[in-house]
CSV table of C-alpha atoms in Angstrom, one decimal:
chain,number,residue,atom,x,y,z
A,1,MET,CA,14.1,-31.8,-24.0
A,2,ASN,CA,16.5,-33.8,-21.9
A,3,ARG,CA,15.5,-33.9,-18.3
A,4,ASP,CA,19.1,-33.8,-16.9
A,5,ILE,CA,20.0,-30.7,-18.8
A,6,GLU,CA,16.7,-29.0,-17.8
A,7,ASN,CA,17.2,-29.9,-14.1
A,8,TYR,CA,20.9,-28.8,-14.3
A,9,LEU,CA,20.0,-25.4,-15.7
A,10,LYS,CA,17.2,-25.0,-13.2
A,11,GLU,CA,19.5,-25.8,-10.3
A,12,VAL,CA,22.1,-23.2,-11.5
A,13,HIS,CA,19.3,-20.7,-12.0
A,14,SER,CA,17.8,-21.2,-8.5
A,15,HIS,CA,21.2,-20.2,-6.9
A,16,LEU,CA,22.2,-17.4,-9.2
A,17,HIS,CA,20.2,-14.5,-7.6
A,18,LEU,CA,21.3,-12.1,-10.2
A,19,ASP,CA,19.5,-9.7,-12.5
A,20,SER,CA,17.6,-11.5,-15.3
A,21,ARG,CA,19.8,-10.2,-18.1
A,22,THR,CA,23.0,-11.6,-16.5
A,23,GLU,CA,21.2,-14.8,-15.6
A,24,LYS,CA,20.2,-15.4,-19.2
A,25,LYS,CA,23.7,-14.8,-20.4
A,26,ILE,CA,25.1,-17.3,-17.9
A,27,LEU,CA,22.5,-20.0,-18.6
A,28,LYS,CA,22.9,-19.6,-22.3
A,29,GLU,CA,26.7,-20.0,-22.0
A,30,ILE,CA,26.3,-23.1,-19.9
A,31,TYR,CA,23.8,-24.5,-22.3
A,32,THR,CA,26.1,-24.1,-25.3
A,33,HIS,CA,28.9,-25.8,-23.3
A,34,LEU,CA,26.6,-28.8,-22.7
A,35,GLU,CA,25.7,-28.8,-26.4
A,36,ASP,CA,29.3,-28.8,-27.4
A,37,THR,CA,30.2,-31.6,-25.0
A,38,ILE,CA,27.3,-33.7,-26.3
A,39,ASN,CA,28.1,-33.0,-29.9
A,40,GLU,CA,31.8,-33.9,-29.5
A,41,ASN,CA,31.0,-37.1,-27.6
A,42,GLU,CA,28.5,-38.1,-30.3
A,43,ASN,CA,31.4,-38.1,-32.7
A,44,TYR,CA,33.6,-40.2,-30.6
A,45,ILE,CA,31.3,-42.6,-28.8
A,46,SER,CA,29.6,-45.4,-30.6
A,47,SER,CA,26.1,-44.7,-31.9
A,48,ASP,CA,24.4,-47.1,-29.3
A,49,VAL,CA,25.0,-44.5,-26.6
A,50,SER,CA,21.7,-42.5,-26.3
A,51,TYR,CA,21.4,-38.7,-26.2
A,52,ASP,CA,20.1,-39.0,-22.7
A,53,LYS,CA,23.3,-40.7,-21.5
A,54,LEU,CA,25.5,-38.2,-23.3
A,55,ALA,CA,23.5,-35.4,-21.7
A,56,LYS,CA,24.0,-36.9,-18.2
A,57,ARG,CA,27.7,-37.3,-18.8
A,58,ALA,CA,27.9,-33.7,-20.0
A,59,THR,CA,26.2,-32.3,-16.9
A,60,GLU,CA,28.4,-34.5,-14.7
A,61,SER,CA,31.6,-33.2,-16.3
A,62,LEU,CA,30.5,-29.6,-15.9
A,63,GLY,CA,30.4,-30.1,-12.1
A,64,ASP,CA,28.1,-29.1,-9.2
A,65,PRO,CA,25.5,-26.6,-10.5
A,66,ARG,CA,25.3,-25.0,-7.1
A,67,GLU,CA,29.1,-24.4,-7.0
A,68,ILE,CA,29.0,-22.8,-10.5
A,69,ALA,CA,26.1,-20.6,-9.5
A,70,THR,CA,27.8,-19.5,-6.3
A,71,LEU,CA,31.1,-18.7,-8.1
A,72,MET,CA,29.1,-16.8,-10.8
A,73,TYR,CA,27.2,-14.9,-8.1
A,74,ARG,CA,30.5,-14.0,-6.4
A,75,GLU,CA,31.9,-12.6,-9.6
A,76,HIS,CA,28.8,-10.7,-10.7
A,77,SER,CA,27.6,-9.3,-7.4
A,78,ARG,CA,30.9,-8.0,-6.3
A,79,ALA,CA,31.3,-4.4,-7.0
A,80,SER,CA,34.4,-2.8,-8.5
A,81,TRP,CA,36.2,-0.1,-6.6
A,82,GLU,CA,34.7,2.5,-8.9
A,83,GLU,CA,31.2,1.2,-8.1
A,84,VAL,CA,32.1,1.2,-4.3
A,85,ILE,CA,33.1,4.9,-4.6
A,86,LEU,CA,29.9,5.7,-6.5
A,87,HIS,CA,27.9,3.8,-3.9
A,88,PHE,CA,29.4,5.9,-1.1
A,89,GLN,CA,28.7,9.3,-2.7
A,90,PRO,CA,25.1,9.8,-1.6
A,91,TYR,CA,26.2,9.1,2.0
A,92,LEU,CA,28.8,11.7,1.7
A,93,LEU,CA,26.3,14.1,0.1
A,94,PHE,CA,23.8,13.6,3.0
A,95,GLY,CA,26.7,13.8,5.4
A,96,SER,CA,27.6,17.2,3.9
A,97,LEU,CA,24.0,18.4,4.0
A,98,PHE,CA,23.9,17.7,7.7
A,99,GLY,CA,27.5,18.8,8.4
A,100,PHE,CA,26.9,22.2,6.9
A,101,HIS,CA,23.3,22.4,8.4
A,102,LEU,CA,21.8,22.7,4.9
A,103,TRP,CA,19.1,20.0,5.2
A,104,HIS,CA,16.5,22.6,6.1
A,105,SER,CA,17.4,24.8,3.1
A,106,PHE,CA,15.0,24.2,0.2
A,107,VAL,CA,17.5,24.4,-2.7
A,108,PRO,CA,20.3,22.1,-1.5
A,109,LEU,CA,17.8,19.5,-0.3
A,110,SER,CA,15.7,19.6,-3.5
A,111,VAL,CA,18.8,19.3,-5.7
A,112,THR,CA,20.0,16.3,-3.6
A,113,PHE,CA,16.6,14.6,-3.9
A,114,LEU,CA,16.4,15.4,-7.6
A,115,LEU,CA,19.8,13.9,-8.2
A,116,MET,CA,19.0,10.8,-6.3
A,117,ALA,CA,15.6,10.4,-8.1
A,118,ALA,CA,17.4,10.8,-11.5
A,119,VAL,CA,19.9,8.1,-10.7
A,120,THR,CA,17.2,5.8,-9.4
A,121,PHE,CA,15.0,6.4,-12.4
A,122,ALA,CA,18.0,5.8,-14.7
A,123,GLY,CA,18.5,2.4,-12.9
A,124,ILE,CA,14.9,1.5,-13.7
A,125,ARG,CA,15.2,2.4,-17.4
A,126,LYS,CA,18.7,1.3,-18.2
A,127,GLY,CA,19.6,-1.4,-15.8
A,128,ILE,CA,20.4,-1.4,-12.1
A,129,GLY,CA,24.0,-1.4,-11.0
A,130,ASN,CA,25.2,-2.3,-7.4
A,131,TRP,CA,26.2,1.3,-6.8
A,132,MET,CA,22.7,2.6,-7.3
A,133,PHE,CA,21.3,0.8,-4.2
A,134,SER,CA,22.5,3.7,-1.9
A,135,TRP,CA,21.1,6.4,-4.2
A,136,ALA,CA,17.6,4.8,-4.1
A,137,GLY,CA,18.0,4.0,-0.4
A,138,LEU,CA,18.8,7.5,0.7
A,139,LEU,CA,16.1,8.9,-1.5
A,140,PHE,CA,13.6,6.5,0.1
A,141,GLY,CA,14.9,7.2,3.7
A,142,GLY,CA,15.2,10.9,3.1
A,143,ILE,CA,11.7,11.4,1.6
A,144,THR,CA,10.1,9.2,4.3
A,145,ALA,CA,11.8,11.2,7.1
A,146,PHE,CA,10.8,14.6,5.6
A,147,ALA,CA,7.2,13.3,4.9
A,148,TYR,CA,7.1,12.4,8.6
A,149,LEU,CA,8.5,15.9,9.6
A,150,ILE,CA,6.0,17.9,7.5
A,151,LYS,CA,3.0,15.7,8.4
A,152,GLU,CA,1.4,18.1,10.8
A,153,SER,CA,1.7,21.2,8.6
A,154,THR,CA,0.4,19.1,5.7
A,155,PHE,CA,-2.7,17.9,7.6
A,156,HIS,CA,-3.2,21.5,8.8
A,157,GLU,CA,-3.2,22.8,5.2
A,158,ILE,CA,-5.5,20.0,4.1
A,159,GLY,CA,-7.9,21.0,6.9
A,160,LYS,CA,-7.8,24.6,5.8
A,161,ILE,CA,-8.7,23.7,2.3
A,162,PHE,CA,-11.4,21.3,3.4
A,163,TYR,CA,-13.0,24.1,5.6
A,164,SER,CA,-12.8,26.6,2.8
A,165,VAL,CA,-14.5,24.3,0.3
A,166,PHE,CA,-17.1,22.6,2.5
A,167,GLY,CA,-17.4,24.9,5.5
A,168,GLY,CA,-17.6,28.1,3.4
A,169,ARG,CA,-14.9,29.7,5.5
A,170,GLY,CA,-12.4,31.9,3.6
A,171,TYR,CA,-9.1,30.2,4.5
A,172,PHE,CA,-8.2,29.0,1.0
A,173,SER,CA,-5.4,30.7,-0.8
A,174,PHE,CA,-3.5,29.7,-4.0
A,175,PRO,CA,0.0,29.9,-2.4
A,176,SER,CA,-1.1,27.6,0.4
A,177,LEU,CA,-2.4,25.1,-2.1
A,178,ILE,CA,0.9,25.2,-3.9
A,179,GLY,CA,2.7,24.9,-0.6
A,180,LEU,CA,0.7,21.8,0.1
A,181,LEU,CA,0.8,20.2,-3.4
A,182,LEU,CA,4.5,20.6,-4.1
A,183,PRO,CA,5.8,18.5,-1.2
A,184,LEU,CA,3.1,16.0,-1.7
A,185,VAL,CA,4.1,15.6,-5.4
A,186,VAL,CA,7.7,15.3,-4.5
A,187,ILE,CA,7.0,12.7,-1.8
A,188,LEU,CA,4.6,10.7,-4.0
A,189,ALA,CA,6.9,10.9,-7.1
A,190,GLY,CA,10.0,9.9,-5.0
A,191,LEU,CA,8.2,7.0,-3.3
A,192,SER,CA,6.8,5.8,-6.7
A,193,ILE,CA,10.3,5.8,-8.3
A,194,VAL,CA,11.7,3.9,-5.3
A,195,THR,CA,8.8,1.4,-5.4
A,196,LEU,CA,9.4,0.6,-9.0
A,197,PHE,CA,13.2,0.3,-8.3
A,198,ALA,CA,12.4,-2.1,-5.4
A,199,LEU,CA,10.0,-4.2,-7.6
A,200,ARG,CA,12.7,-4.5,-10.3
A,201,LEU,CA,15.3,-5.6,-7.7
A,202,LEU,CA,12.9,-8.2,-6.3
A,203,GLN,CA,12.8,-9.9,-9.7
A,204,GLY,CA,16.2,-11.2,-9.0
A,205,ASP,CA,17.0,-11.3,-5.3
A,206,TRP,CA,16.2,-9.9,-1.8
A,207,ILE,CA,19.6,-8.8,-0.6
A,208,PRO,CA,19.8,-5.7,-2.8
A,209,LEU,CA,16.5,-4.5,-1.4
A,210,SER,CA,17.9,-4.8,2.1
A,211,SER,CA,20.8,-2.7,1.0
A,212,VAL,CA,18.4,-0.1,-0.4
A,213,MET,CA,16.5,-0.1,2.9
A,214,MET,CA,19.6,0.3,5.1
A,215,PRO,CA,19.3,4.1,5.8
A,216,LEU,CA,15.5,3.9,6.5
A,217,PRO,CA,15.7,3.2,10.3
A,218,LEU,CA,18.3,5.8,10.7
A,219,PHE,CA,16.3,8.5,9.0
A,220,LEU,CA,13.2,7.5,10.9
A,221,ALA,CA,15.1,7.7,14.2
A,222,TRP,CA,16.5,11.1,13.3
A,223,ALA,CA,13.0,12.4,12.2
A,224,TYR,CA,11.5,11.2,15.4
A,225,VAL,CA,14.2,12.9,17.5
A,226,VAL,CA,14.0,16.2,15.5
A,227,ASN,CA,10.2,16.2,15.6
A,228,SER,CA,10.1,15.8,19.4
A,229,ARG,CA,13.1,18.0,20.3
A,230,ALA,CA,13.0,20.9,17.8
A,231,PRO,CA,10.0,22.6,19.5
A,232,LEU,CA,11.8,22.2,22.8
A,233,TYR,CA,15.3,23.5,21.7
A,234,GLY,CA,14.4,25.7,18.7
A,235,TRP,CA,15.3,24.8,15.1
A,236,LEU,CA,18.5,26.8,15.0
A,237,SER,CA,19.7,26.0,18.5
A,238,ALA,CA,23.1,24.5,19.4
A,239,GLN,CA,21.5,21.3,20.4
A,240,MET,CA,19.9,20.9,17.0
A,241,ALA,CA,23.2,21.6,15.3
A,242,GLY,CA,24.7,19.0,17.6
A,243,ILE,CA,22.3,16.4,16.2
A,244,ASP,CA,23.5,17.4,12.7
A,245,GLY,CA,27.0,16.7,13.8
A,246,ILE,CA,26.1,13.2,15.0
A,247,MET,CA,24.4,12.5,11.7
A,248,VAL,CA,27.6,13.2,9.8
A,249,TRP,CA,29.4,10.4,11.7
A,250,VAL,CA,26.4,8.1,11.4
A,251,PHE,CA,26.2,8.5,7.7
A,252,LEU,CA,29.9,7.8,7.3
A,253,VAL,CA,29.6,4.6,9.4
A,254,CYS,CA,26.4,3.4,7.5
A,255,GLY,CA,27.9,4.4,4.2
A,256,PHE,CA,31.2,2.5,4.9
A,257,LEU,CA,29.4,-0.7,5.8
A,258,SER,CA,26.9,-0.3,3.0
A,259,ALA,CA,29.8,0.0,0.5
A,260,LEU,CA,31.5,-3.0,2.1
A,261,SER,CA,28.3,-5.0,1.5
A,262,ILE,CA,28.4,-4.5,-2.2
A,263,ALA,CA,32.2,-5.0,-2.4
A,264,VAL,CA,32.0,-8.6,-1.1
A,265,GLY,CA,30.7,-11.5,-3.2
A,266,VAL,CA,29.6,-13.9,-0.4
A,267,ARG,CA,25.9,-13.8,0.4
A,268,LYS,CA,26.2,-14.4,4.1
A,269,ILE,CA,28.8,-11.7,4.5
A,270,LYS,CA,26.7,-9.3,2.5
A,271,VAL,CA,23.7,-9.9,4.8
A,272,LEU,CA,25.9,-9.6,7.9
A,273,THR,CA,27.4,-6.4,6.8
A,274,ILE,CA,24.0,-4.9,6.0
A,275,PHE,CA,22.7,-5.9,9.4
A,276,LEU,CA,25.8,-4.5,11.1
A,277,GLY,CA,25.6,-1.3,9.1
A,278,ILE,CA,22.1,-0.6,10.3
A,279,PHE,CA,22.8,-1.7,13.9
A,280,ALA,CA,26.0,0.2,14.2
A,281,SER,CA,24.7,3.5,12.7
A,282,LEU,CA,21.6,3.4,15.0
A,283,PHE,CA,23.8,2.5,18.0
A,284,LEU,CA,26.1,5.4,17.3
A,285,PHE,CA,23.2,7.8,16.8
A,286,VAL,CA,21.5,6.8,20.1
A,287,LEU,CA,24.8,6.7,22.1
A,288,ARG,CA,26.0,10.1,20.9
A,289,LEU,CA,22.6,11.7,21.3
A,290,ASP,CA,22.0,11.1,25.0
A,291,GLY,CA,24.8,8.8,26.0
A,292,VAL,CA,22.3,6.4,27.5
A,293,LEU,CA,21.8,2.8,26.3
A,294,ASN,CA,19.7,0.3,28.2
A,295,LEU,CA,18.7,-3.2,27.3
A,296,TYR,CA,15.3,-2.0,26.0
A,297,VAL,CA,16.9,0.4,23.5
A,298,LEU,CA,19.4,-2.2,22.4
A,299,LEU,CA,16.5,-4.6,21.8
A,300,VAL,CA,14.7,-2.0,19.7
A,301,LEU,CA,17.8,-1.4,17.6
A,302,PHE,CA,18.4,-5.1,17.1
A,303,LEU,CA,14.9,-5.7,16.0
A,304,SER,CA,14.9,-2.7,13.7
A,305,SER,CA,18.1,-3.9,12.0
A,306,LEU,CA,16.7,-7.4,11.8
A,307,ALA,CA,13.4,-6.1,10.2
A,308,ILE,CA,15.4,-4.5,7.3
A,309,VAL,CA,17.0,-7.8,6.5
A,310,LEU,CA,13.9,-10.0,7.1
A,311,VAL,CA,11.2,-7.9,5.3
A,312,PRO,CA,12.9,-8.1,1.9
A,313,PHE,CA,13.7,-11.8,2.5
A,314,LEU,CA,10.0,-12.6,3.2
A,315,LEU,CA,8.7,-10.4,0.4
A,316,TYR,CA,11.0,-12.1,-2.1
A,317,ASN,CA,10.3,-15.7,-0.9
A,318,PHE,CA,6.5,-15.3,-0.7
A,319,PHE,CA,5.8,-13.2,-3.7
A,320,PHE,CA,8.7,-12.9,-6.2
A,321,LYS,CA,10.8,-16.1,-6.1
A,322,ARG,CA,10.7,-18.0,-9.4
A,323,THR,CA,11.0,-21.7,-9.5
A,324,GLU,CA,10.8,-22.0,-13.3
A,325,LEU,CA,13.0,-20.7,-16.0
A,326,ASP,CA,11.0,-17.8,-17.3
A,327,MET,CA,13.6,-16.2,-19.5
A,328,GLU,CA,12.8,-14.4,-22.7
A,329,LEU,CA,12.5,-17.3,-25.2
A,330,ALA,CA,13.6,-15.3,-28.2
A,331,GLU,CA,17.1,-14.9,-26.8
A,332,LEU,CA,17.8,-18.5,-26.2
A,333,PRO,CA,18.8,-21.3,-28.5
A,334,ALA,CA,16.1,-23.4,-30.1
A,335,ARG,CA,16.6,-26.4,-27.9
A,336,LEU,CA,16.4,-24.3,-24.8
A,337,LYS,CA,13.1,-22.8,-26.1
A,338,ALA,CA,11.7,-26.3,-26.4
A,339,MET,CA,12.7,-27.1,-22.9
A,340,ILE,CA,10.7,-24.3,-21.2
B,1,MET,CA,46.7,-34.3,0.1
B,2,GLU,CA,48.3,-34.6,-3.3
B,3,ASN,CA,45.1,-33.6,-5.0
B,4,SER,CA,44.6,-30.5,-2.8
B,5,TYR,CA,48.2,-29.4,-3.5
B,6,ARG,CA,47.6,-29.8,-7.2
B,7,ALA,CA,44.3,-27.9,-6.9
B,8,ASP,CA,46.1,-25.1,-5.0
B,9,LEU,CA,48.7,-24.8,-7.7
B,10,LEU,CA,46.1,-24.8,-10.4
B,11,ARG,CA,43.9,-22.2,-8.6
B,12,GLY,CA,46.8,-19.8,-8.2
B,13,ASN,CA,47.6,-20.0,-11.9
B,14,THR,CA,44.2,-20.3,-13.6
B,15,ASP,CA,44.1,-16.6,-14.7
B,16,LEU,CA,47.6,-16.8,-16.2
B,17,MET,CA,46.8,-20.0,-18.1
B,18,LEU,CA,43.5,-18.6,-19.4
B,19,LEU,CA,45.0,-15.3,-20.5
B,20,PHE,CA,47.9,-17.1,-22.2
B,21,LEU,CA,45.7,-19.5,-24.1
B,22,ILE,CA,43.2,-16.9,-25.2
B,23,ASP,CA,46.0,-14.6,-26.3
B,24,GLN,CA,47.5,-17.5,-28.4
B,25,MET,CA,44.1,-18.7,-29.8
B,26,LYS,CA,43.0,-15.1,-30.6
B,27,GLU,CA,39.3,-15.8,-30.2
B,28,THR,CA,37.9,-18.8,-28.5
B,29,TYR,CA,35.1,-20.1,-26.2
B,30,GLY,CA,34.9,-21.9,-22.9
B,31,TYR,CA,34.6,-25.5,-24.2
B,32,GLU,CA,37.5,-25.0,-26.6
B,33,ILE,CA,39.7,-23.5,-23.8
B,34,ILE,CA,39.0,-26.5,-21.5
B,35,LYS,CA,39.8,-29.0,-24.2
B,36,GLU,CA,43.0,-27.1,-25.1
B,37,ILE,CA,44.2,-27.0,-21.5
B,38,GLU,CA,43.6,-30.8,-21.3
B,39,ARG,CA,45.4,-31.4,-24.6
B,40,ARG,CA,48.4,-29.2,-23.8
B,41,SER,CA,48.8,-30.6,-20.3
B,42,LYS,CA,48.4,-34.2,-21.7
B,43,GLY,CA,45.5,-34.6,-19.3
B,44,TYR,CA,47.3,-33.4,-16.2
B,45,PHE,CA,44.9,-30.6,-15.7
B,46,ARG,CA,41.5,-32.1,-15.5
B,47,PHE,CA,39.2,-29.9,-13.5
B,48,LYS,CA,35.5,-29.4,-13.1
B,49,GLU,CA,34.6,-27.7,-16.4
B,50,GLY,CA,32.0,-25.4,-14.9
B,51,THR,CA,34.6,-23.5,-12.8
B,52,VAL,CA,36.3,-22.1,-15.9
B,53,TYR,CA,33.3,-19.9,-16.7
B,54,PRO,CA,33.3,-17.9,-13.4
B,55,ALA,CA,37.0,-17.4,-14.0
B,56,LEU,CA,36.4,-16.1,-17.6
B,57,HIS,CA,33.6,-13.8,-16.3
B,58,LYS,CA,36.0,-12.5,-13.6
B,59,LEU,CA,38.6,-11.7,-16.2
B,60,GLU,CA,36.0,-10.1,-18.4
B,61,ARG,CA,34.6,-7.9,-15.5
B,62,ASN,CA,38.2,-6.8,-14.7
B,63,GLY,CA,38.6,-5.7,-18.3
B,64,LEU,CA,41.3,-8.3,-19.2
B,65,LEU,CA,39.0,-10.2,-21.6
B,66,LYS,CA,36.3,-9.2,-24.0
B,67,GLY,CA,33.3,-11.6,-24.4
B,68,GLU,CA,31.0,-11.5,-27.4
B,69,TRP,CA,28.2,-13.7,-28.6
B,70,LYS,CA,28.9,-14.8,-32.2
B,71,LYS,CA,27.5,-17.4,-34.6
B,72,ARG,CA,29.9,-18.9,-37.1
B,73,ARG,CA,28.6,-20.6,-40.2
B,74,GLY,CA,27.3,-24.1,-39.5
B,75,GLU,CA,27.9,-23.8,-35.8
B,76,GLN,CA,25.8,-22.9,-32.8
B,77,GLU,CA,26.0,-19.4,-31.3
B,78,ARG,CA,28.7,-19.2,-28.7
B,79,ARG,CA,30.3,-16.6,-26.4
B,80,TYR,CA,33.8,-16.0,-27.8
B,81,TYR,CA,36.5,-14.4,-25.7
B,82,SER,CA,39.5,-12.4,-26.8
B,83,ILE,CA,42.2,-10.7,-24.8
B,84,THR,CA,42.2,-6.9,-24.4
B,85,GLU,CA,45.2,-4.5,-24.4
B,86,ARG,CA,45.0,-4.4,-20.6
B,87,GLY,CA,44.8,-8.2,-20.5
B,88,ARG,CA,47.9,-8.5,-22.6
B,89,GLU,CA,49.8,-6.1,-20.2
B,90,VAL,CA,48.7,-8.2,-17.2
B,91,LEU,CA,49.7,-11.4,-19.0
B,92,LEU,CA,53.2,-10.1,-19.8
B,93,ARG,CA,53.6,-9.1,-16.2
B,94,LYS,CA,52.4,-12.4,-14.8
B,95,LEU,CA,54.4,-14.4,-17.3
B,96,GLY,CA,57.6,-12.5,-16.1
B,97,MET,CA,56.7,-13.2,-12.5
B,98,TRP,CA,56.0,-16.9,-13.3
B,99,GLU,CA,59.4,-17.3,-15.1
B,100,ASP,CA,61.2,-15.7,-12.1
B,101,PHE,CA,59.4,-17.9,-9.7
B,102,SER,CA,60.0,-21.2,-11.6
B,103,ARG,CA,63.7,-20.2,-12.0
B,104,ALA,CA,64.0,-19.6,-8.3
B,105,VAL,CA,62.3,-22.9,-7.5
B,106,GLY,CA,64.7,-24.6,-9.9
B,107,LEU,CA,67.7,-23.0,-8.2
B,108,ILE,CA,66.4,-24.3,-4.8
B,109,PHE,CA,65.9,-27.8,-6.2
B,110,GLY,CA,69.4,-27.6,-7.8
B,111,ASN,CA,68.3,-28.4,-11.4
B,112,ALA,CA,68.6,-24.9,-12.9
């Protein structure tokens, strides 16, 4: 296969950063264009012009491969307004859970997690849309936060079962086993689904994973505060209800900037919006909580926000980035098959 | 300066030209569209061919075009584009605006 065409397609591919299905369609269309150009020029140009020269001319007339890839990325990564609204929904849902103080009620919380898990699972099975990032992200953040909150009672239950089995003490009861297993199953199932989702995302790009991870620092900050202050104030105290009120605003800010990040098609702006979304929501949470912000706290907020951008970037570049065209051969024209 | 002005004019009207041509040609593909634009404009519009595809994908994502992979006898498989009902509505609206605009410019230049 001609080296110029191969290099051209590789160059486009390396800057596309889209899901593999879309990338394949784009590369195939560009390839057929090159073929058409070569075929037509073969008919008009004298036979002493080699195929290699025709291929070089065809790639030159198609233009800068990086520019094409950037324009294609812009078109395919930019969400429609319907997708933006869908993306914002889970933030509204969690905002409502906190606004109506329902997050400690079993049924609304379970229904919310089930809904988010269903959407995330559907994304893995049927193809991931931009709007699904927030559903997977809030499932991940929410489950991690609740796992953190129930860690002590979980360890306590495990200890009781351990003693009843190995120590011969009569602590063990069936309801306590169910009470232990149910949250563990929910947490493990939820985290497994999100992990599969994240692995699928990393096949194409790292920015979507940053978008998924956006609510995580916020949830962790909230879980830390609740864990340390609930015993002090009481679970149903006015102070605890006040924290719920703060979370409503924080979810709205984070959701707005998260939705903005999928609405734009320029990579740098996407990253900046994700970073700002994390930083702004954490900043708002800390500021409204105690009204005290010092340099140390600001530095922690900055580093947390940076980590959510940097971790997916490093993961992708070290473990997932593909330098070769590894598309499904069966879907490509014969000449492209020969090329790979 | 002259080239950038021409590029600006082209950029502002690419969607209109693509929709118009695809509507006239019923079902066509990227390469054919590019050649048709060059032929009809007598070579005036010569642009980087690769930029047409993102424009086609944008129109498709906006529901104004429909793209389908098809293989016609004796030819290679290609992605063919056709205009949708919504695309035709947008085309008519944009054509109306274009006619009003060119008439107004003509009035200013005194050659209407």
